Short mmCIF file of C-alpha atoms in Angstrom, two decimals:
data_model
loop_
_atom_site.label_atom_id
_atom_site.label_comp_id
_atom_site.label_asym_id
_atom_site.label_seq_id
_atom_site.Cartn_x
_atom_site.Cartn_y
_atom_site.Cartn_z
CA UNK A 1 0.00 0.08 -0.07
CA UNK A 2 1.35 3.50 -1.10
CA UNK A 3 1.90 5.61 2.18
CA UNK A 4 2.22 9.57 1.95
CA UNK A 5 4.57 11.89 4.22
CA UNK A 6 3.99 15.38 5.01
CA UNK A 7 6.62 17.58 4.02
CA UNK A 8 7.59 21.48 4.92
CA UNK A 9 10.62 23.23 3.16
CA UNK A 10 11.05 26.95 3.60
CA UNK A 11 13.02 30.01 4.81
CA UNK A 12 12.08 32.14 7.97
CA UNK A 13 13.53 34.92 9.78
CA UNK A 14 15.60 32.43 11.99
CA UNK A 15 17.32 30.33 8.75
CA UNK A 16 17.25 33.14 6.07
CA UNK A 17 18.52 36.65 5.49
CA UNK A 18 15.79 39.08 4.93
CA UNK A 19 17.48 40.18 1.41
CA UNK A 20 16.82 36.67 0.39
CA UNK A 21 13.32 36.54 1.87
CA UNK A 22 12.62 39.41 -0.07
CA UNK A 23 13.32 37.99 -3.21
CA UNK A 24 11.80 34.77 -2.33
CA UNK A 25 8.32 36.48 -1.35
CA UNK A 26 5.24 36.17 -3.69
CA UNK A 27 2.49 38.26 -4.12
CA UNK A 28 -1.01 36.78 -4.21
CA UNK A 29 -1.08 37.19 -7.93
CA UNK A 30 2.33 35.07 -8.46
CA UNK A 31 1.25 32.07 -6.16
CA UNK A 32 -0.72 30.23 -8.85
CA UNK A 33 2.67 30.47 -10.94
CA UNK A 34 4.83 28.71 -8.31
CA UNK A 35 1.77 26.17 -7.43
CA UNK A 36 1.79 25.27 -11.33
CA UNK A 37 5.87 24.73 -11.23
CA UNK A 38 5.41 22.54 -8.18
CA UNK A 39 2.50 20.52 -9.81
CA UNK A 40 4.83 20.00 -13.02
CA UNK A 41 7.55 18.79 -10.75
CA UNK A 42 5.33 15.90 -9.37
CA UNK A 43 4.00 17.66 -6.09
CA UNK A 44 0.40 17.25 -6.34
CA UNK A 45 -0.79 18.43 -2.95
CA UNK A 46 0.99 21.58 -1.70
CA UNK A 47 0.25 25.30 -0.32
CA UNK A 48 2.88 28.40 -0.77
CA UNK A 49 2.71 30.43 2.40
CA UNK A 50 4.25 33.86 1.79
CA UNK A 51 4.61 36.13 4.87
CA UNK A 52 7.27 38.80 6.00
CA UNK A 53 8.50 36.28 8.32
CA UNK A 54 8.52 33.23 5.75
CA UNK A 55 8.43 31.79 2.44
CA UNK A 56 7.44 28.12 2.93
CA UNK A 57 5.71 25.33 1.31
CA UNK A 58 3.47 22.96 3.09
CA UNK A 59 3.08 19.50 0.93
CA UNK A 60 2.17 15.80 1.06
CA UNK A 61 4.04 13.29 -1.04
CA UNK A 62 4.88 9.80 -1.59
CA UNK A 63 8.44 10.63 -1.83
CA UNK A 64 9.29 13.49 0.52
CA UNK A 65 13.12 13.60 -0.14
CA UNK A 66 11.97 14.04 -4.01
CA UNK A 67 9.32 16.54 -3.52
CA UNK A 68 11.79 18.55 -1.09
CA UNK A 69 14.41 18.99 -3.88
CA UNK A 70 11.83 19.94 -6.28
CA UNK A 71 10.56 22.79 -4.14
CA UNK A 72 14.05 23.77 -3.15
CA UNK A 73 14.66 24.07 -6.81
CA UNK A 74 11.61 26.43 -7.35
CA UNK A 75 12.74 28.45 -4.63
CA UNK A 76 16.32 28.76 -5.84
CA UNK A 77 15.00 29.55 -9.25
CA UNK A 78 13.01 32.51 -7.95
CA UNK A 79 15.91 34.17 -6.02
CA UNK A 80 18.14 33.44 -8.86
CA UNK A 81 20.64 31.40 -6.98
CA UNK A 82 21.94 27.56 -7.29
CA UNK A 83 20.00 25.28 -5.44
CA UNK A 84 22.94 24.37 -3.43
CA UNK A 85 23.65 27.98 -2.34
CA UNK A 86 20.16 28.59 -1.01
CA UNK A 87 19.70 24.98 0.80
CA UNK A 88 21.70 26.20 3.70
CA UNK A 89 19.14 28.83 4.22
CA UNK A 90 16.08 26.59 4.07
CA UNK A 91 14.67 24.45 6.67
CA UNK A 92 13.11 20.86 6.06
CA UNK A 93 10.90 18.58 8.40
CA UNK A 94 9.15 15.59 7.30
CA UNK A 95 6.44 13.14 8.97
CA UNK A 96 5.30 14.33 12.32
CA UNK A 97 7.87 17.06 12.68
CA UNK A 98 6.19 18.46 9.60
CA UNK A 99 2.69 18.49 11.09
CA UNK A 100 3.95 19.94 14.44
CA UNK A 101 5.67 22.70 12.68
CA UNK A 102 2.25 23.36 10.81
CA UNK A 103 0.46 23.68 13.97
CA UNK A 104 2.77 25.92 15.30
CA UNK A 105 2.68 28.39 12.43
CA UNK A 106 -1.12 28.41 12.54
CA UNK A 107 -1.03 28.99 16.20
CA UNK A 108 1.65 31.79 16.15
CA UNK A 109 4.24 29.91 18.14
CA UNK A 110 6.80 30.22 15.34
CA UNK A 111 6.28 33.68 14.56
CA UNK A 112 8.59 36.67 15.16
CA UNK A 113 6.52 37.81 17.92
CA UNK A 114 4.62 35.09 19.56
CA UNK A 115 0.71 35.49 19.40
CA UNK A 116 0.54 37.81 16.68
CA UNK A 117 -3.01 37.48 14.96
CA UNK A 118 -2.14 37.57 11.23
CA UNK A 119 -0.51 34.50 10.54
CA UNK A 120 -3.89 32.39 10.79
CA UNK A 121 -5.40 34.55 8.03
CA UNK A 122 -2.31 34.34 5.77
CA UNK A 123 -2.25 30.64 6.32
CA UNK A 124 -6.01 30.46 5.28
CA UNK A 125 -5.65 32.68 2.15
CA UNK A 126 -2.62 30.42 1.45
CA UNK A 127 -4.97 27.54 1.54
CA UNK A 128 -7.55 29.01 -0.38
CA UNK A 129 -4.80 29.79 -3.27
CA UNK A 130 -3.96 26.19 -3.11
CA UNK A 131 -7.64 24.60 -3.37
CA UNK A 132 -8.31 27.31 -6.03
CA UNK A 133 -5.36 25.81 -8.10
CA UNK A 134 -6.31 22.04 -7.40
CA UNK A 135 -3.39 21.32 -5.25
CA UNK A 136 -5.24 20.20 -2.25
CA UNK A 137 -6.25 16.79 -1.37
CA UNK A 138 -7.57 14.70 1.59
CA UNK A 139 -4.18 14.25 3.51
CA UNK A 140 -3.38 18.22 3.33
CA UNK A 141 -6.83 19.12 4.18
CA UNK A 142 -6.94 16.86 7.23
CA UNK A 143 -3.63 18.56 8.42
CA UNK A 144 -4.92 22.14 7.96
CA UNK A 145 -8.39 21.71 9.39
CA UNK A 146 -6.38 20.22 12.44
CA UNK A 147 -4.16 23.06 12.59
CA UNK A 148 -7.07 25.44 12.53
CA UNK A 149 -9.10 23.67 15.44
CA UNK A 150 -5.41 23.80 17.43
CA UNK A 151 -5.27 27.44 16.89
CA UNK A 152 -8.79 27.87 17.86
CA UNK A 153 -7.97 26.08 21.08
CA UNK A 154 -4.90 28.14 21.87
CA UNK A 155 -6.68 31.30 21.25
CA UNK A 156 -9.52 30.45 23.31
CA UNK A 157 -7.71 28.55 26.22
CA UNK A 158 -4.52 30.86 26.60
CA UNK A 159 -3.74 34.33 26.78
CA UNK A 160 -1.01 34.21 24.42
CA UNK A 161 -2.74 36.76 21.95
CA UNK A 162 -2.81 39.37 24.64
CA UNK A 163 1.11 39.93 24.50
CA UNK A 164 0.73 41.05 20.81
CA UNK A 165 -2.02 43.34 21.18
CA UNK A 166 -0.70 44.69 24.43
CA UNK A 167 2.25 45.84 22.48
CA UNK A 168 0.23 47.57 19.77
CA UNK A 169 -1.82 49.14 22.65
CA UNK A 170 1.09 50.36 24.54
CA UNK A 171 2.40 52.20 21.07
CA UNK A 172 -0.60 54.14 20.71
CA UNK A 173 -0.36 55.12 24.46
CA UNK A 174 2.98 56.25 23.80
CA UNK A 175 2.17 57.99 20.80
CA UNK A 176 -0.70 59.88 22.56
CA UNK A 177 1.56 60.95 25.28
CA UNK A 178 4.32 62.40 22.74
CA UNK A 179 1.99 63.85 20.09
CA UNK A 180 -1.71 64.40 21.81
CA UNK A 181 -4.10 63.69 19.52
CA UNK A 182 -2.78 61.57 16.95
CA UNK A 183 -5.45 62.31 14.56
CA UNK A 184 -3.39 64.93 13.39
CA UNK A 185 -0.24 62.75 12.76
CA UNK A 186 1.34 61.00 10.03
CA UNK A 187 2.64 57.49 10.15
CA UNK A 188 5.49 55.87 7.97
CA UNK A 189 6.10 52.00 7.87
CA UNK A 190 9.51 50.63 7.12
CA UNK A 191 9.36 47.16 6.05
CA UNK A 192 6.35 44.77 6.09
CA UNK A 193 6.93 42.83 9.28
CA UNK A 194 4.06 41.45 11.04
CA UNK A 195 4.24 43.46 14.19
CA UNK A 196 4.82 46.56 12.49
CA UNK A 197 1.66 46.01 10.65
CA UNK A 198 0.10 45.36 13.93
CA UNK A 199 0.99 48.32 15.43
CA UNK A 200 0.03 50.39 12.21
CA UNK A 201 -3.62 48.83 12.49
CA UNK A 202 -3.98 49.74 16.09
CA UNK A 203 -2.93 53.17 15.06
CA UNK A 204 -5.34 53.34 12.54
CA UNK A 205 -8.15 52.52 14.64
CA UNK A 206 -7.06 55.12 17.06
CA UNK A 207 -7.71 57.48 14.52
CA UNK A 208 -4.23 57.98 12.48
CA UNK A 209 -5.29 59.83 9.23
CA UNK A 210 -2.22 59.46 7.20
CA UNK A 211 -0.07 56.10 6.44
CA UNK A 212 2.69 55.71 3.76
CA UNK A 213 4.43 52.53 3.36
CA UNK A 214 7.86 51.83 2.15
CA UNK A 215 9.76 48.32 1.89
CA UNK A 216 13.03 46.94 0.00
CA UNK A 217 11.05 45.90 -2.68
CA UNK A 218 8.81 48.46 -4.47
CA UNK A 219 5.82 46.27 -5.56
CA UNK A 220 5.47 44.55 -2.04
CA UNK A 221 5.09 47.84 -0.52
CA UNK A 222 2.70 49.44 -3.23
CA UNK A 223 0.63 46.31 -2.36
CA UNK A 224 0.69 46.64 1.46
CA UNK A 225 -0.27 50.29 0.88
CA UNK A 226 -3.57 49.25 -1.07
CA UNK A 227 -4.22 46.98 1.63
CA UNK A 228 -3.63 49.22 4.53
CA UNK A 229 -5.46 52.10 2.45
CA UNK A 230 -2.08 54.29 2.70
CA UNK A 231 0.34 55.96 0.30
CA UNK A 232 3.38 54.37 -0.98
CA UNK A 233 6.98 55.87 -0.86
CA UNK A 234 9.82 54.32 -3.00
CA UNK A 235 12.65 52.86 -1.05
CA UNK A 236 14.90 54.79 -2.77
CA UNK A 237 13.32 58.29 -1.29
CA UNK A 238 13.38 56.86 2.30
CA UNK A 239 14.53 60.22 3.72
CA UNK A 240 11.71 62.40 2.01
CA UNK A 241 9.19 59.97 3.20
CA UNK A 242 10.53 60.19 6.70
CA UNK A 243 10.48 63.99 6.88
CA UNK A 244 6.80 64.24 6.86
CA UNK A 245 6.19 61.14 9.53
CA UNK A 246 5.51 61.99 13.06
CA UNK A 247 5.36 57.99 13.74
CA UNK A 248 8.17 55.84 12.19
CA UNK A 249 7.48 52.04 12.49
CA UNK A 250 10.19 50.19 11.53
CA UNK A 251 9.67 46.39 10.55
CA UNK A 252 12.15 45.27 7.87
CA UNK A 253 14.54 43.08 9.98
CA UNK A 254 17.06 42.88 7.20
CA UNK A 255 19.94 42.32 9.48
CA UNK A 256 21.44 45.73 9.52
CA UNK A 257 20.40 49.30 10.50
CA UNK A 258 17.94 51.13 7.90
CA UNK A 259 17.39 54.02 10.16
CA UNK A 260 20.91 54.78 10.84
CA UNK A 261 21.96 57.99 12.84
CA UNK A 262 23.14 60.22 9.94
CA UNK A 263 19.76 59.72 8.10
CA UNK A 264 17.94 60.46 11.24
CA UNK A 265 19.62 63.63 12.05
CA UNK A 266 19.00 64.96 8.68
CA UNK A 267 15.19 64.01 9.16
CA UNK A 268 15.31 66.05 12.62
CA UNK A 269 16.82 69.03 10.93
CA UNK A 270 14.34 69.03 8.28
CA UNK A 271 11.39 68.90 10.72
CA UNK A 272 13.03 71.59 12.76
CA UNK A 273 13.47 68.99 15.78
CA UNK A 274 9.53 68.58 15.77
CA UNK A 275 9.58 65.02 17.93
CA UNK A 276 9.42 61.68 16.21
CA UNK A 277 8.31 58.47 17.88
CA UNK A 278 10.42 55.83 16.51
CA UNK A 279 9.09 51.91 17.05
CA UNK A 280 11.64 49.42 16.20
CA UNK A 281 9.39 46.51 15.62
CA UNK A 282 11.87 44.37 13.83
CA UNK A 283 13.97 41.69 14.83
CA UNK A 284 17.17 41.95 14.04
CA UNK A 285 16.89 45.53 15.01
CA UNK A 286 16.26 48.39 12.07
CA UNK A 287 17.31 51.17 14.33
CA UNK A 288 20.96 52.31 14.71
CA UNK A 289 20.99 52.41 18.75
CA UNK A 290 22.66 56.11 18.29
CA UNK A 291 19.28 57.26 17.11
CA UNK A 292 17.80 56.84 20.88
CA UNK A 293 20.37 59.51 21.87
CA UNK A 294 19.13 62.22 19.50
CA UNK A 295 17.25 65.33 20.67
CA UNK A 296 13.71 64.72 19.10
CA UNK A 297 13.85 60.97 18.38
CA UNK A 298 11.99 59.01 21.19
CA UNK A 299 12.82 55.18 20.07
CA UNK A 300 11.06 52.11 21.46
CA UNK A 301 11.90 48.54 20.55
CA UNK A 302 9.32 45.83 21.67
CA UNK A 303 10.97 45.10 24.94
CA UNK A 304 10.22 49.06 25.88
CA UNK A 305 6.53 48.32 24.51
CA UNK A 306 6.19 45.29 26.77
CA UNK A 307 7.35 47.37 29.78
CA UNK A 308 4.86 49.87 28.88
CA UNK A 309 2.36 47.19 28.56
CA UNK A 310 3.26 45.55 31.85
CA UNK A 311 3.24 42.15 30.32
CA UNK A 312 5.50 40.33 32.66
CA UNK A 313 7.94 37.48 31.04
CA UNK A 314 6.79 35.01 33.51
CA UNK A 315 3.40 35.71 32.34
CA UNK A 316 4.17 35.38 28.60
CA UNK A 317 6.27 32.29 29.11
CA UNK A 318 3.62 30.53 30.82
CA UNK A 319 1.21 31.10 28.11
CA UNK A 320 3.78 30.15 25.39
CA UNK A 321 4.05 27.00 27.39
CA UNK A 322 0.41 26.18 27.74
CA UNK A 323 -0.07 26.94 23.89
CA UNK A 324 2.70 24.44 23.20
CA UNK A 325 0.80 21.69 25.18
CA UNK A 326 -2.26 22.19 23.34
CA UNK A 327 -0.09 22.01 20.26
CA UNK A 328 1.59 18.92 21.27
CA UNK A 329 -1.98 17.30 22.48
CA UNK A 330 -3.32 18.18 19.05
CA UNK A 331 -0.48 16.68 16.95
CA UNK A 332 -0.60 13.47 19.09
CA UNK A 333 -4.55 13.16 18.15
CA UNK A 334 -4.11 13.84 14.76
CA UNK A 335 -1.28 11.13 14.31
CA UNK A 336 -3.71 8.59 16.21
CA UNK A 337 -6.59 9.44 13.86
CA UNK A 338 -4.51 9.25 10.86
CA UNK A 339 -2.95 5.84 11.92
CA UNK A 340 -6.44 4.66 12.53
CA UNK A 341 -7.50 5.62 9.24
CA UNK A 342 -4.79 3.93 7.54
CA UNK A 343 -5.67 0.81 9.23
CA UNK A 344 -9.26 0.71 7.86
CA UNK A 345 -8.49 -0.69 4.54
CA UNK A 346 -6.58 -3.60 5.97
CA UNK A 347 -9.65 -4.16 8.27
CA UNK A 348 -11.92 -4.08 5.26
CA UNK A 349 -9.88 -6.37 3.31
CA UNK A 350 -9.94 -8.98 6.26
CA UNK A 351 -13.48 -8.58 6.71
CA UNK A 352 -14.19 -8.97 2.86
CA UNK A 353 -11.79 -12.22 2.85
CA UNK A 354 -13.69 -13.93 5.63
CA UNK A 355 -17.13 -13.09 4.10
CA UNK A 356 -16.02 -14.62 0.79
CA UNK A 357 -14.91 -17.96 2.55
CA UNK A 358 -18.24 -18.14 4.49
CA UNK A 359 -20.02 -17.71 1.35
CA UNK A 360 -17.83 -20.31 -0.52
CA UNK A 361 -18.29 -22.87 2.35
CA UNK A 362 -22.27 -22.50 2.16
CA UNK A 363 -22.30 -22.62 -1.59
CA UNK A 364 -20.25 -25.94 -1.23
CA UNK A 365 -21.39 -27.32 1.84
CA UNK A 366 -25.11 -26.28 2.19
CA UNK A 367 -25.93 -29.80 4.01
CA UNK A 368 -23.70 -29.52 6.97
CA UNK A 369 -25.33 -28.80 10.37
CA UNK A 370 -24.18 -25.83 11.94
CA UNK A 371 -21.16 -27.35 14.10
CA UNK A 372 -19.66 -28.92 11.21
CA UNK A 373 -20.25 -25.84 9.00
CA UNK A 374 -18.62 -23.65 11.50
CA UNK A 375 -15.62 -26.07 12.34
CA UNK A 376 -14.88 -26.18 8.68
CA UNK A 377 -14.92 -22.47 8.28
CA UNK A 378 -12.71 -21.87 11.40
CA UNK A 379 -9.99 -24.74 9.93
CA UNK A 380 -10.04 -22.59 6.44
CA UNK A 381 -9.47 -19.32 8.19
CA UNK A 382 -6.74 -20.52 9.85
CA UNK A 383 -5.29 -22.98 7.40
CA UNK A 384 -3.16 -19.92 5.54
CA UNK A 385 -1.79 -18.14 8.75
CA UNK A 386 -0.93 -21.86 10.46
CA UNK A 387 0.90 -22.65 7.37
CA UNK A 388 2.86 -19.39 7.35
CA UNK A 389 3.60 -19.63 11.18
CA UNK A 390 4.79 -23.23 10.56
CA UNK A 391 6.97 -22.06 7.88
CA UNK A 392 8.70 -19.53 9.94
CA UNK A 393 8.99 -21.98 12.96
CA UNK A 394 10.89 -24.24 10.25
CA UNK A 395 13.61 -21.33 9.52
CA UNK A 396 16.12 -21.99 11.99
CA UNK A 397 18.21 -18.68 11.36
CA UNK A 398 18.29 -15.82 13.43
CA UNK A 399 16.11 -13.73 11.25
CA UNK A 400 13.59 -16.34 10.56
CA UNK A 401 13.17 -16.70 14.41
CA UNK A 402 12.94 -12.86 15.04
CA UNK A 403 10.27 -12.87 12.08
CA UNK A 404 8.45 -15.67 14.04
CA UNK A 405 8.38 -13.77 17.22
CA UNK A 406 7.16 -10.61 15.49
CA UNK A 407 4.35 -12.61 13.71
CA UNK A 408 3.21 -14.16 16.84
CA UNK A 409 3.12 -10.93 19.23
CA UNK A 410 1.22 -9.38 16.28
CA UNK A 411 -1.51 -12.25 16.16
CA UNK A 412 -1.78 -12.06 19.94
CA UNK A 413 -2.51 -8.52 19.88
CA UNK A 414 -4.83 -8.53 16.85
CA UNK A 415 -6.86 -11.39 17.97
CA UNK A 416 -6.62 -10.40 21.73
CA UNK A 417 -5.20 -13.91 22.70
CA UNK A 418 -2.78 -12.81 25.46
CA UNK A 419 -5.39 -13.98 28.22
CA UNK A 420 -4.87 -17.76 27.00
CA UNK A 421 -1.25 -17.41 27.72
CA UNK A 422 1.12 -16.55 24.77
CA UNK A 423 3.46 -19.49 25.09
CA UNK A 424 0.73 -22.07 25.55
CA UNK A 425 -1.31 -21.01 22.20
CA UNK A 426 1.84 -20.29 20.16
CA UNK A 427 2.78 -23.83 20.53
CA UNK A 428 -0.70 -25.03 19.57
CA UNK A 429 -0.44 -23.13 16.42
CA UNK A 430 3.05 -23.59 15.31
CA UNK A 431 3.96 -27.00 16.68
CA UNK A 432 2.68 -30.63 16.19
CA UNK A 433 0.40 -30.89 13.36
CA UNK A 434 -1.94 -33.38 15.37
CA UNK A 435 -3.21 -30.45 17.35
CA UNK A 436 -6.67 -29.37 16.77
CA UNK A 437 -8.10 -26.05 16.09
CA UNK A 438 -5.92 -25.11 13.15
CA UNK A 439 -5.68 -28.04 10.88
CA UNK A 440 -8.46 -29.41 8.34
CA UNK A 441 -9.48 -33.19 9.04
CA UNK A 442 -9.34 -36.03 6.79
CA UNK A 443 -13.11 -35.75 6.44
CA UNK A 444 -12.74 -31.82 5.48
CA UNK A 445 -10.30 -32.57 2.96
CA UNK A 446 -12.52 -35.24 1.62
CA UNK A 447 -15.57 -32.94 1.54
CA UNK A 448 -13.59 -30.53 -0.37
CA UNK A 449 -12.51 -33.20 -2.95
CA UNK A 450 -16.24 -34.44 -3.39
CA UNK A 451 -17.66 -34.07 -7.21
CA UNK A 452 -19.60 -30.79 -7.32
CA UNK A 453 -17.79 -29.35 -4.22
CA UNK A 454 -15.62 -26.33 -4.58
CA UNK A 455 -11.84 -27.11 -4.84
CA UNK A 456 -9.62 -24.65 -2.79
#
């Protein structure tokens, strides 16, 4: 029987540079093309998830190693690198590890900011794109639905989402303390990190009227600006865009400072030292530490906002641990369910075989009384396994003995025979041919050879 395995391969903020992630990222309109590429490579069940934190493929395949190579090649082609050069920046998980990763992503446990609310919606959007492209199947659907259920439990049973929400609320509080009525302010989002978007969404809800978006990849910034109902600024003209912003939210995470001290000094001079609230929402940091010492620049990173929000580290860690417990429970339940489903065809085949034997016996021995008919049926059903066990017993090699022991343990487990004593029953089945129960009698053999009777 052919079996399939779950597979995840991708690049995230933990494994890959921001520059490579930017080149690897895909807009919604580009996802269908990437899925077509995977289908052409023989990957029939897959979704392509592209966020600011990660670009990864969730897939199901009979040969996960081959599928992982095909996916890595598609990613390498997109960024214009040889597969061998991109491979060290990719992570690969298979089997139950891939399932656990999927659940962790859905529950926002693998995000830069644990508990951020955007990832579940992004995963569902990727799921819809895959379904529209005909790239989903029963195995992938089962894993995704179980992941969504786990995410719902994490949201309802733990306070993990409160941490990310409180950071955004803290940013709003600081903005009001510094600028007063934020309905007179303008903001600039630098980069497309999820925490930056969360802060900006909170500011929007609090009345922020003007928002501009800039990112290293202009097309992504334009798309985000449309989504956030804001304006777009080219990355090459960053300094000009910063001059008109009372609130700067840096969320690029490129691994280098995008807001340097000289740049900020020039901006403050243009603003005539009017204060700027700077939120460094990136990991690693986007803002040069020297900026915090400048007159007119008020820099808060995520740890600062957390202190403002009075979110204790112990409480956050406890919520995270509780969420991981839910994930592990959900993964174990999913694995059990899939294993039980996998056993159904074998059970059905066994039942069909037994029923066929019963019908053949009735057709060929309809004149037998109940005792004789049932005895003959039992003998027929036990004949093949009895012969197989005897053949294993006759093989005196170490491999033969080990296989026999495994077969006997499985037989006792399948038929619940432990209560009879494994050693005793094993002797009856595999020992002397004179023992009753598993051997056809001479009368049975004669009946099978009578004219008009079924011949086995």
